XYZ file of C-alpha atoms in Angstrom:
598
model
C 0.000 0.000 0.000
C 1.488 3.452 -0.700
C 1.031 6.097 1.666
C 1.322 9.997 0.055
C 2.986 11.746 3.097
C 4.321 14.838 4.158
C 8.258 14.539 5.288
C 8.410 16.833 8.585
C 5.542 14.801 10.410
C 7.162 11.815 10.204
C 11.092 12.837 10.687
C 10.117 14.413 13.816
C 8.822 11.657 15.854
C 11.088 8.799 14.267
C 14.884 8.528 13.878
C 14.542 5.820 11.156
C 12.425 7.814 9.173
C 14.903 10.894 9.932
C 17.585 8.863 7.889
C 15.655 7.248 5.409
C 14.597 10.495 4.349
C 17.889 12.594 4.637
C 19.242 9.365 2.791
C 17.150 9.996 -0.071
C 16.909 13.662 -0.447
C 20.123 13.604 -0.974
C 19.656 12.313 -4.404
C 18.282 16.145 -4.954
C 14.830 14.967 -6.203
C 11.718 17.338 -4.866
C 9.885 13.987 -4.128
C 11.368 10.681 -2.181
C 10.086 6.958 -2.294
C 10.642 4.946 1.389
C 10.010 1.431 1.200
C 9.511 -0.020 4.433
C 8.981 -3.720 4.047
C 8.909 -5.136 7.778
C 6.657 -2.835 9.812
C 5.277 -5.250 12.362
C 1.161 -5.413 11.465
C 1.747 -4.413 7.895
C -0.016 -1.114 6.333
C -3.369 -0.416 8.988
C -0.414 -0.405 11.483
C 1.869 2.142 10.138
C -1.670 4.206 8.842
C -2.287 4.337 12.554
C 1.442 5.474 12.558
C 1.133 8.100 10.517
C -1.919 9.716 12.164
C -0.359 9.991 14.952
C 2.627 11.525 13.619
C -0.297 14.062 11.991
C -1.279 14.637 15.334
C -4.947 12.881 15.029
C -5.729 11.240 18.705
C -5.242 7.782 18.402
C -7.303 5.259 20.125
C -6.022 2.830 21.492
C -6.957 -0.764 22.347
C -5.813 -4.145 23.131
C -6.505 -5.543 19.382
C -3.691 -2.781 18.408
C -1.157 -1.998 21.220
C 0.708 -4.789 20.587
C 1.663 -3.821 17.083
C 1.728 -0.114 17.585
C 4.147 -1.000 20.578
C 6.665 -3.165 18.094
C 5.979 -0.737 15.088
C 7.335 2.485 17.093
C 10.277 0.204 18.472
C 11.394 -0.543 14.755
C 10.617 3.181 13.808
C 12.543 4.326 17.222
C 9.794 6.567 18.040
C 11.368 7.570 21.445
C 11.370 10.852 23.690
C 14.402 11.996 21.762
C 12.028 12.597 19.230
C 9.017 14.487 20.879
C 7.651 14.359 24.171
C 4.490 11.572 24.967
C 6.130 9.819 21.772
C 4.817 6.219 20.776
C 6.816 4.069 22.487
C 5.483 5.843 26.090
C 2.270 5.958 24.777
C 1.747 2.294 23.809
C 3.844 1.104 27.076
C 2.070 3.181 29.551
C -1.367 1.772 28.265
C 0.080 -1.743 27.833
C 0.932 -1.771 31.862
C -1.956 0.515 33.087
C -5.032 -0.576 31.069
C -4.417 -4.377 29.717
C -2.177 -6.020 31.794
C -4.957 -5.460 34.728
C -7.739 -6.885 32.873
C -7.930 -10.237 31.831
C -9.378 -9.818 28.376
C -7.126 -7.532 27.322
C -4.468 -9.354 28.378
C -5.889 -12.447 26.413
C -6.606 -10.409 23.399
C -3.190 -8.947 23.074
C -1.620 -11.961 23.849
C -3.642 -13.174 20.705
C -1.887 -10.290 18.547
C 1.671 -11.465 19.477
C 1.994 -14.508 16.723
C 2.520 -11.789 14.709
C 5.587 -10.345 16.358
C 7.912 -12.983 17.201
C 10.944 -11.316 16.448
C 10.494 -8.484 18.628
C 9.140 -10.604 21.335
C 12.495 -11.255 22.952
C 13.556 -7.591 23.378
C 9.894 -6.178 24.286
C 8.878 -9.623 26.002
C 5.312 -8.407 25.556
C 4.293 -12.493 25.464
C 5.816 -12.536 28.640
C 4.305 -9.908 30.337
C 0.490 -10.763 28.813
C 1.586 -14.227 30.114
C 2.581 -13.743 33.477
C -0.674 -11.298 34.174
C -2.810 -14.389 33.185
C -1.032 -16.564 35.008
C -1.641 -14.558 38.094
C -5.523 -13.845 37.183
C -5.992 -17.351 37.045
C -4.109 -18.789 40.204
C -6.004 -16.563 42.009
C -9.297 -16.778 43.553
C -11.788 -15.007 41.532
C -14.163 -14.373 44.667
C -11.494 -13.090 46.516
C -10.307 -10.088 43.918
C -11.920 -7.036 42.851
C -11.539 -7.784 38.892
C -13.480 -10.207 37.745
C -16.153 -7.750 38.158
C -15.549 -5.798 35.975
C -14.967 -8.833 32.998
C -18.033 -10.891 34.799
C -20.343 -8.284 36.392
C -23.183 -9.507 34.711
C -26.581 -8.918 36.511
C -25.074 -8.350 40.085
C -27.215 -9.011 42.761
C -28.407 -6.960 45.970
C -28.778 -8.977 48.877
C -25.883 -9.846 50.853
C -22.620 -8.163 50.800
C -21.856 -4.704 48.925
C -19.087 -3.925 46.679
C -17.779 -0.321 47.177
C -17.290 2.211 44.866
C -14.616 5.291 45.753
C -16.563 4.606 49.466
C -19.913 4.810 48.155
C -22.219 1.189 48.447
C -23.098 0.500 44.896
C -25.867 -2.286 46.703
C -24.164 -4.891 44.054
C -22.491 -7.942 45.121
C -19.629 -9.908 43.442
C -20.886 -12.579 41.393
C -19.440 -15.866 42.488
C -16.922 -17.868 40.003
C -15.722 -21.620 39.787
C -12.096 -22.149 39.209
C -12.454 -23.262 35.477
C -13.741 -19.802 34.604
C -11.058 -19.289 32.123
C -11.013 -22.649 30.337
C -12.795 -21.504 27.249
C -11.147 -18.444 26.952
C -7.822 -20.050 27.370
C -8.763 -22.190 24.222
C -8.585 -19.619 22.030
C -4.877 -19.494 22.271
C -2.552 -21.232 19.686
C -0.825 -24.037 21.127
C 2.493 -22.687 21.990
C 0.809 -19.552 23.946
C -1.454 -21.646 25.273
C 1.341 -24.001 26.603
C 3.763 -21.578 28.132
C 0.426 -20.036 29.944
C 0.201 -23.777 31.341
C 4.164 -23.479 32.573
C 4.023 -20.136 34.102
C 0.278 -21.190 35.850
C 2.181 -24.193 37.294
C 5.297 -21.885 38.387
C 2.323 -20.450 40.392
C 1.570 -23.143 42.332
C -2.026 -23.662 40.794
C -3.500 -26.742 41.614
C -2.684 -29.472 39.018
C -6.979 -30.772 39.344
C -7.557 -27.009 37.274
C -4.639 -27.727 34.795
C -5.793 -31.045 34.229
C -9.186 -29.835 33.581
C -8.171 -27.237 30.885
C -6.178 -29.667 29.497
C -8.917 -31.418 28.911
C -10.928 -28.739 27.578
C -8.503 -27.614 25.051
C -8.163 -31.307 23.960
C -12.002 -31.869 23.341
C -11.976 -28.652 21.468
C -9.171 -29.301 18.815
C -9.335 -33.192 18.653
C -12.823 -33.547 16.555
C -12.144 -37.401 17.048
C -12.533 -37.072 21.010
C -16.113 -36.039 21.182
C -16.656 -38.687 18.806
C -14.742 -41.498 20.964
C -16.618 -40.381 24.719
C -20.204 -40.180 22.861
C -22.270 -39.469 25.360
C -20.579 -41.304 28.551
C -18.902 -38.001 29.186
C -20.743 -36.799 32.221
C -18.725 -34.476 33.774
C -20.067 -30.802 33.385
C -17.470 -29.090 34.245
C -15.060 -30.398 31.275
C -17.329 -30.496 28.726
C -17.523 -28.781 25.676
C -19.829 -29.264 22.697
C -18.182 -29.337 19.112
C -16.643 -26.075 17.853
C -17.314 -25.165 14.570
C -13.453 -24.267 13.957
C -12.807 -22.090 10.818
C -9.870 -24.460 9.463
C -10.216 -28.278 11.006
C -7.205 -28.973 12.349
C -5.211 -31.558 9.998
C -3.497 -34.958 10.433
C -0.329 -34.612 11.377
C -1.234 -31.512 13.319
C -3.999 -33.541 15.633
C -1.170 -35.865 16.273
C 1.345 -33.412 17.453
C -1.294 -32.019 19.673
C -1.955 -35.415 20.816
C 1.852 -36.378 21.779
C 1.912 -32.872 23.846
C -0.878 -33.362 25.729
C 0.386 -36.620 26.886
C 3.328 -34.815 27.884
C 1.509 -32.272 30.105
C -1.328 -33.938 31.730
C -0.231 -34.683 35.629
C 0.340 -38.166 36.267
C -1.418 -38.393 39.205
C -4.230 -40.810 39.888
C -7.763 -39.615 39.237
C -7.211 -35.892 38.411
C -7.846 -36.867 34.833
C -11.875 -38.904 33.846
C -10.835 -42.196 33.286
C -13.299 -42.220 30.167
C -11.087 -38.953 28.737
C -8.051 -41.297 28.943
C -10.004 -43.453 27.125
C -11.292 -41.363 24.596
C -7.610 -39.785 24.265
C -6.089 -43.869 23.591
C -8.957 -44.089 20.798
C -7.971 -41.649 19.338
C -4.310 -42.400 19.174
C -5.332 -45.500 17.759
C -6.874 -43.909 15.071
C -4.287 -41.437 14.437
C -1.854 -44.193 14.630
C 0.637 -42.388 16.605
C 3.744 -43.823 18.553
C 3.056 -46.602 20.192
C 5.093 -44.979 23.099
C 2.144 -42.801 23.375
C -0.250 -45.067 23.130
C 1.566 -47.009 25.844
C 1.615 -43.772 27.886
C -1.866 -43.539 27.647
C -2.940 -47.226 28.636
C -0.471 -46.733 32.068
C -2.240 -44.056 32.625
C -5.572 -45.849 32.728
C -4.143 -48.628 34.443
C -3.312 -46.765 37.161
C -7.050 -46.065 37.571
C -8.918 -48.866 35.896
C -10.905 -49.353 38.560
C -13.048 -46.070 38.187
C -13.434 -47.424 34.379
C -17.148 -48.443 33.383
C -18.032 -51.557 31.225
C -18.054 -48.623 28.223
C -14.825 -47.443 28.304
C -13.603 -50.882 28.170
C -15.084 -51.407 24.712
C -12.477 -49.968 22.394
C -13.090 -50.791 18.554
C -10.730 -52.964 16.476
C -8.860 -49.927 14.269
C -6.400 -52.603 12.876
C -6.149 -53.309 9.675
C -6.936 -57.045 9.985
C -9.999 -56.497 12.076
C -9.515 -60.020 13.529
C -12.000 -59.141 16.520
C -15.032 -56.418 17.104
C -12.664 -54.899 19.957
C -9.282 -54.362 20.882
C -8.881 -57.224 23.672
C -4.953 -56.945 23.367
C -5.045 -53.328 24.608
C -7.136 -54.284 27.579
C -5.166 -56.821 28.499
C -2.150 -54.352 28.854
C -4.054 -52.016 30.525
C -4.762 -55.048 33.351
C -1.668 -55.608 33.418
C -0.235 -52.369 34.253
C -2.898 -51.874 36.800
C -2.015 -54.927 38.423
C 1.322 -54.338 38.299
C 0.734 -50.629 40.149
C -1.554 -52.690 42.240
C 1.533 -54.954 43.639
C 4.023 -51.621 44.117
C 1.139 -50.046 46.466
C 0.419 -53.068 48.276
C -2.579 -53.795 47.742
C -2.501 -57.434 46.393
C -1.627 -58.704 49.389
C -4.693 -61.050 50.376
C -5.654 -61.627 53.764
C -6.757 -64.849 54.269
C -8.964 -66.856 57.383
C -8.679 -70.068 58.339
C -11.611 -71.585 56.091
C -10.204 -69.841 52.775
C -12.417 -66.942 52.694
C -11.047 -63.500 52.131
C -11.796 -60.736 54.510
C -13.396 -57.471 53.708
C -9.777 -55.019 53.353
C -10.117 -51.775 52.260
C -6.803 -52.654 49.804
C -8.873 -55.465 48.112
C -11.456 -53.278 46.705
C -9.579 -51.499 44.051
C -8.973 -55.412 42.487
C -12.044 -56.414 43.359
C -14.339 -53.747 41.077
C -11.211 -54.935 38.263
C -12.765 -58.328 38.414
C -16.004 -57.775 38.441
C -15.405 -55.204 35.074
C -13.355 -57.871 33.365
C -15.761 -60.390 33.604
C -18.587 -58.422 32.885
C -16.213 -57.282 29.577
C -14.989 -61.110 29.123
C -19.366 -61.633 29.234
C -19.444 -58.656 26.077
C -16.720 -59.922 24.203
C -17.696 -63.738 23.767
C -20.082 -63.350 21.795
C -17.275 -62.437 19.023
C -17.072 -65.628 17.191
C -13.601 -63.946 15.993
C -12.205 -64.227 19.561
C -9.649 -67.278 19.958
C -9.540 -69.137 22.884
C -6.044 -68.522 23.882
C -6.977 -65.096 24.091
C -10.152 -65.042 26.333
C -8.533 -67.503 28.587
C -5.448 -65.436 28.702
C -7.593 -62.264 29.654
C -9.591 -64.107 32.379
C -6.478 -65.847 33.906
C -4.842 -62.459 34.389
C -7.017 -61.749 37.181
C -6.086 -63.106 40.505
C -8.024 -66.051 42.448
C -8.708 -63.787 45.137
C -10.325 -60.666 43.761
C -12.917 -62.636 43.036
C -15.647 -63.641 45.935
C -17.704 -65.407 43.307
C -17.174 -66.622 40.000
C -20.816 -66.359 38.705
C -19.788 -63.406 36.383
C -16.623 -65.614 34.847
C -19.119 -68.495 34.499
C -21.357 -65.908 32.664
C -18.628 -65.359 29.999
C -17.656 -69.003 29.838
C -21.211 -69.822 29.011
C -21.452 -67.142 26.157
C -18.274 -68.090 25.106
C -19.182 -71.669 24.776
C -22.395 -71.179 23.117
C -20.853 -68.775 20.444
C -17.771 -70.972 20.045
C -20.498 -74.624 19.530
C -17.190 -75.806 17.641
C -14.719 -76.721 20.527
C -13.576 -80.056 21.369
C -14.460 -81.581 24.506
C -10.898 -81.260 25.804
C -10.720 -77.162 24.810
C -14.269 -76.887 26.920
C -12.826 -78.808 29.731
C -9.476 -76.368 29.599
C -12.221 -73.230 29.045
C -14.226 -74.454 32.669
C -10.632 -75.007 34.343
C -10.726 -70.985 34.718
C -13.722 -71.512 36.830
C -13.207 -72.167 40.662
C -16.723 -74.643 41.091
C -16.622 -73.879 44.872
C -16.812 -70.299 44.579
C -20.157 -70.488 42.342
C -23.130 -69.337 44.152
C -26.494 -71.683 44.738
C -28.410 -70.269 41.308
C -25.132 -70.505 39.337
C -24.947 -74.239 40.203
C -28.116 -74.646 39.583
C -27.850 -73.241 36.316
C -25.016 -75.231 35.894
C -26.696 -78.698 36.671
C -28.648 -78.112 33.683
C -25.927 -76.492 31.374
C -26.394 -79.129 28.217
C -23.127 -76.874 26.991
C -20.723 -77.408 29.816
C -18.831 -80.991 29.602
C -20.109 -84.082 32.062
C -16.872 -83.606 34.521
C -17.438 -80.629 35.210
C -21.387 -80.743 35.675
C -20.015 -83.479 38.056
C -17.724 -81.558 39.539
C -20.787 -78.798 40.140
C -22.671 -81.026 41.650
C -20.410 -82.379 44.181
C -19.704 -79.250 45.302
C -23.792 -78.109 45.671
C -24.332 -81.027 47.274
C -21.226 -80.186 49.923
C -22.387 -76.901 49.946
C -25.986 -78.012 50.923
C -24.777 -80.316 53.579
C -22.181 -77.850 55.365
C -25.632 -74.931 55.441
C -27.796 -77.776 56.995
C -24.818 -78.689 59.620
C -24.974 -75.115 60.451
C -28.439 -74.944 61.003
C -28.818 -77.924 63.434
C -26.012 -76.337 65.540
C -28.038 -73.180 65.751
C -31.231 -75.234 66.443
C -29.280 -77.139 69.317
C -28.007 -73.969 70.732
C -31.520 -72.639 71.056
C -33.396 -75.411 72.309
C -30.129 -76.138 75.211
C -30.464 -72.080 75.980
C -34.279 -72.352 76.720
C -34.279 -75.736 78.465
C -31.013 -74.557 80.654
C -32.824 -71.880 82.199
C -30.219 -69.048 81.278
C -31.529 -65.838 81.957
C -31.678 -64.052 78.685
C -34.718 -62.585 76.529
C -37.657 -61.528 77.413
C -41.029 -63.402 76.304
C -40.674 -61.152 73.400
C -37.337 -62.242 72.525
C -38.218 -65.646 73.087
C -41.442 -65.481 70.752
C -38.980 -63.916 67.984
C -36.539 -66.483 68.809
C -39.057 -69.513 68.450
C -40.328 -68.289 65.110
C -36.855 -68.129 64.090
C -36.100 -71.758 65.043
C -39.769 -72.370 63.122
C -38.558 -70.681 60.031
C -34.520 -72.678 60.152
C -36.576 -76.067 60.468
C -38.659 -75.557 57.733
C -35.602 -74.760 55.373
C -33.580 -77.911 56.765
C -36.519 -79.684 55.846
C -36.107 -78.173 52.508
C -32.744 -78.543 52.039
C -32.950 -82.398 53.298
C -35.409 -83.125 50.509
C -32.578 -81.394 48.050
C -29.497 -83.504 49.205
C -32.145 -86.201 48.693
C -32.753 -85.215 45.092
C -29.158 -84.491 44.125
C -28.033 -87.794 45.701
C -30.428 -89.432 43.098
C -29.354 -87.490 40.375
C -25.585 -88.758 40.823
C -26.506 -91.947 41.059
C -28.799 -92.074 37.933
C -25.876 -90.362 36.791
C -23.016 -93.026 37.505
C -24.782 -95.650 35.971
C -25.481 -93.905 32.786
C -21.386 -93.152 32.898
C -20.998 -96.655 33.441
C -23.757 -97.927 31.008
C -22.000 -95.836 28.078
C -18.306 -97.101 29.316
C -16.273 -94.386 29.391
C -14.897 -94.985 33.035
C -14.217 -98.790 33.709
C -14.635 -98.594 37.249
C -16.440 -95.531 38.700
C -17.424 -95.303 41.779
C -17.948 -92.472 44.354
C -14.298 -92.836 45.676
C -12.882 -92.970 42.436
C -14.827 -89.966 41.569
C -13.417 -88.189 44.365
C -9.468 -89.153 43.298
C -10.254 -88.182 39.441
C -11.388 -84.830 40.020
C -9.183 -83.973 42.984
C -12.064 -83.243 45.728
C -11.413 -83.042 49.262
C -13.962 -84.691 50.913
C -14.799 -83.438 54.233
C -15.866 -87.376 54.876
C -16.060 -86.727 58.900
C -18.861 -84.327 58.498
C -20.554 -86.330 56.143
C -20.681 -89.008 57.146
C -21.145 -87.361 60.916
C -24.181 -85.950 59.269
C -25.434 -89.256 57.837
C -24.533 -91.125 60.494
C -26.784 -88.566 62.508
C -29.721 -88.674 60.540
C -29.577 -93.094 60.285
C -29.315 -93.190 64.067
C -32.557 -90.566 64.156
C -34.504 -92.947 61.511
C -33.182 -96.094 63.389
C -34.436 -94.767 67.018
C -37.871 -93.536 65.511
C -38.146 -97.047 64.516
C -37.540 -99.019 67.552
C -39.951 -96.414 69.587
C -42.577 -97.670 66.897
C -41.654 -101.471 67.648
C -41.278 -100.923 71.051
C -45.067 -99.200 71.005
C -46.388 -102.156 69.181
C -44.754 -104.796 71.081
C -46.515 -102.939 74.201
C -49.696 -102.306 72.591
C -49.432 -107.005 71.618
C -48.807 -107.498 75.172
C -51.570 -105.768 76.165
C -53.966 -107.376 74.519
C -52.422 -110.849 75.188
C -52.211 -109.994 79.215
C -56.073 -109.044 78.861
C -58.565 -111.528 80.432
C -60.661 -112.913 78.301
C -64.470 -112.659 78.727
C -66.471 -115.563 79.442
């Protein structure tokens, strides 16, 4: 753009136009041409210049400063030249106007891409820097200028704000701490990460840089949104999709991607577990380093058990698409969580005497893991894609004891086998093996009596086990029963007649469930009978015979209690039967002794 200019104006208030145009009047020509090829905001700037070298009042603002500032630097507009000269101009409003308000701060800082080069000797990206650094480590309720950036409607009640001693009636509107996420967002990435340094310098808590971390990430990563759907609960962090002007590309996305991995704290659960998530699905599908991508599944491993069932199922973005979901990257993920799990000390299981674990605080972090892998191992068998060596790999991971039941492992096995109708008996026995048949709850076995899909051993196996399980809960009932009725016939003061009518129902209510569970042994007992013979009858076990049974499949017996117990319930049959003969011997010798009547 060519400016038509008069000479004086402008060679009294710079020195470089002083010399460019002594340089070329010396040529001798009336009229001189100045080329000036690096004024820092191009031609509006140096038209705002030259007004003010014309004397017209020059506004101002925080959209302009910035290059006024850097364009009367490079035209040494200094107080050599004239008194109130650019330079003090632009630097007294830069301090006294926009480095006190937040967005003018922000906007200039937005103006300095443009003026790199003079950045280091005017440090202007400093200074904007450093005043919102200290805006935003600081309490907003606590300081006098967010009011004037958030006034708003104010309201009356409760405390006043002042005004040059004067009660204005208003009162300061109250702020969260992630008041300056979205404006923070606007920044290009290298502003907007040396604002993240200097906040941390600060001492600001890393919870709020974490959180507009987040924010900037959801904003500039159009894949994220996509990847938390609508699982993303958390209000504070979210942020529906911005219409940007030019979609970030590729390459750029991934660059983005690597330094946000390299600035989010590392501390456990100060990032949502389903934004690491949606940050490792999307690395996947930018198919960035797999350093990164291993970054990201430690991360979640060191909090997988605040994971849902969702964030678990990440989609197969390989090439071969040999499964519906990534199983191999949840598998690391387990293991690095179980690996943090063993460095804190919390896999440590404290056992009692009769095997069962107690209720420790450290258990329940591995605990909620088991109970989300098998409810994931339970989603993913259905893929008839899914080898075996995988699922049982995946299940096996988890330990023994994080698990109080195995009805949700026996869940997946069952899908598993009814997806998979191809395996050979020996693969379904080797499937079951994950199962532990003495940790499966009454309805599982019962479920798994009549499971045509599990193999015979281990419907055997289940059964056994039911059957012991019936007989130790109807052990433990006739103890309590005995206990009662030797309280009340000892004459221990205890209960009141109230307690005691409680009490009796009680033993009423225990007596008609051993009576239950007596006519279930009964029924099971049949069952493996009918069911040794037809094992015999088909001849695939020579011999088999309860003993043997027990030696195949490796069961303890707890024979003492037993046969304790059947020995119990015989003698009870055996007595009840001699009373009866005895009665009827009594009742014979009656009628023999009788006279009779003549």
């Amino acid at each position: 753009m060519s400016f038509h200019l008069h000479k004086f104006p402008l060679l009294s208030r710079s020195g470089v136009m002083e010399r460019l145009i002594a340089e070329a009047s010396e040529e001798g020509e009336e009229k001189c041409s100045i080329c000036l090829p690096d004024i820092p905001g191009g031609a509006k700037t140096f038209e705002l210049v030259a007004k003010f070298c014309y004397g017209v009042k020059l506004e101002l603002t925080a959209s302009n400063v910035v290059y006024l500032r850097c364009a009367a630097e490079h035209l040494e507009m200094t107080e050599e030249y004239g008194e109130g000269n650019l330079i003090t101009k632009t630097e007294t409003f830069l301090n006294q106007v926009v480095l006190r308000n937040w967005k003018d701060s922000l906007r200039a800082l937005q103006t300095c891409d443009d003026i790199i080069s003079y950045d280091e000797e005017l440090n202007v990206t400093k200074r904007c820097i450093e005043s919102l650094a200290i805006k935003a480590s600081t309490d907003p309720n606590l300081s006098g200028w967010p009011i004037m950036e958030y006034g708003g409607p104010m309201q009356s009640p409760g405390g006043s704000v002042l005004w040059n001693g004067i009660s204005t009636g208003a009162r300061v509107k109250n702020t969260s701490s992630d008041w300056w996420y979205e404006d923070a967002s606007t920044l290009s990435f290298p502003r907007y990460k040396r604002l993240i340094a200097v906040m941390e310098s600060h001492g600001i808590r890393q919870e709020i840089i974490a959180g507009s971390l987040t924010f900037y990430a959801k904003k500039y990563l159009p894949g994220l949104n996509r990847c938390l759907g609508a699982t993303d609960t958390n209000s504070s962090t979210c942020v529906a999709p911005v219409a940007l002007e030019a979609p970030p590309s590729e390459e750029d996305q991934k660059l983005l991607l690597e330094e946000i991995d390299r600035l989010l704290p590392i501390q456990k659960g100060l990032v949502p577990t389903n934004f690491l998530f949606g940050l490792l699905q999307t690395a996947l599908i930018l198919r960035v380093s797999p350093s990164y991508i291993s970054n990201f599944e430690k991360r979640i491993g060191m909090q997988l058990d605040q994971a849902t069932l969702e964030d678990l199922l990440i989609p197969n973005f390989s090439c071969s698409m040999e499964t519906l979901y990534n199983v191999d990257c949840v598998q690391q993920i387990l293991e690095h969580f179980l690996a943090m799990d063993q460095i804190t000390g919390g896999a440590s299981p404290s056992l009692v005497d009769d095997g069962q674990i107690t209720a420790s605080p450290s258990l329940t972090p591995v605990t909620l893991v088991a109970k989300l892998i098998d409810g994931y191992l339970a989603e993913v068998a259905s893929d008839v894609n899914l080898k075996l060596p995988k699922f049982q790999a995946l299940a096996a991971s988890v330990p023994d004891y994080s698990r109080p039941l195995d009805d949700g492992l026996y869940r997946a096995v069952d899908i598993y086998l009814k997806s998979h109708p191809w395996l050979s008996e020996s693969e379904k026995e080797q499937l079951c093996r994950l199962m532990d048949c003495q940790k499966l709850s009454l309805e599982a076995c019962t479920h798994a009596a009549q499971n045509e899909r599990l193999p015979l051993r281990i419907v055997v196996q289940i059964l056994f086990f039911e059957q012991l399980q019936l007989r130790t809960s109807i052990t433990g009932c006739l103890l309590v029963s005995d206990n009662l009725d030797g309280s009340r016939q000892s004459g221990v003061a205890g209960p009141t007649e109230r307690g005691w009518a409680s009490t009796a129902r009680e033993n009423q209510v225990l007596k008609v469930g051993l009576d239950n569970m007596r006519t279930r042994v009964s029924e099971l007992e049949k069952e493996c009978s009918n069911m040794k013979q037809e094992i015999e009858r088909l001849g695939r076990v020579k011999s088999f015979t309860w003993g043997n049974v027990s030696k195949r499949f490796g069961f303890k017996l707890k024979s003492r209690m037993c046969s304790a117990q059947e020995g119990s319930i015989s003698n009870q049959n055996t007595e009840s039967r001699k009373n009866e003969k005895l009665k009827d011997r009594q009742g014979q010798h009656k009628k023999n002794s009788t006279p009779k009547s003549r």
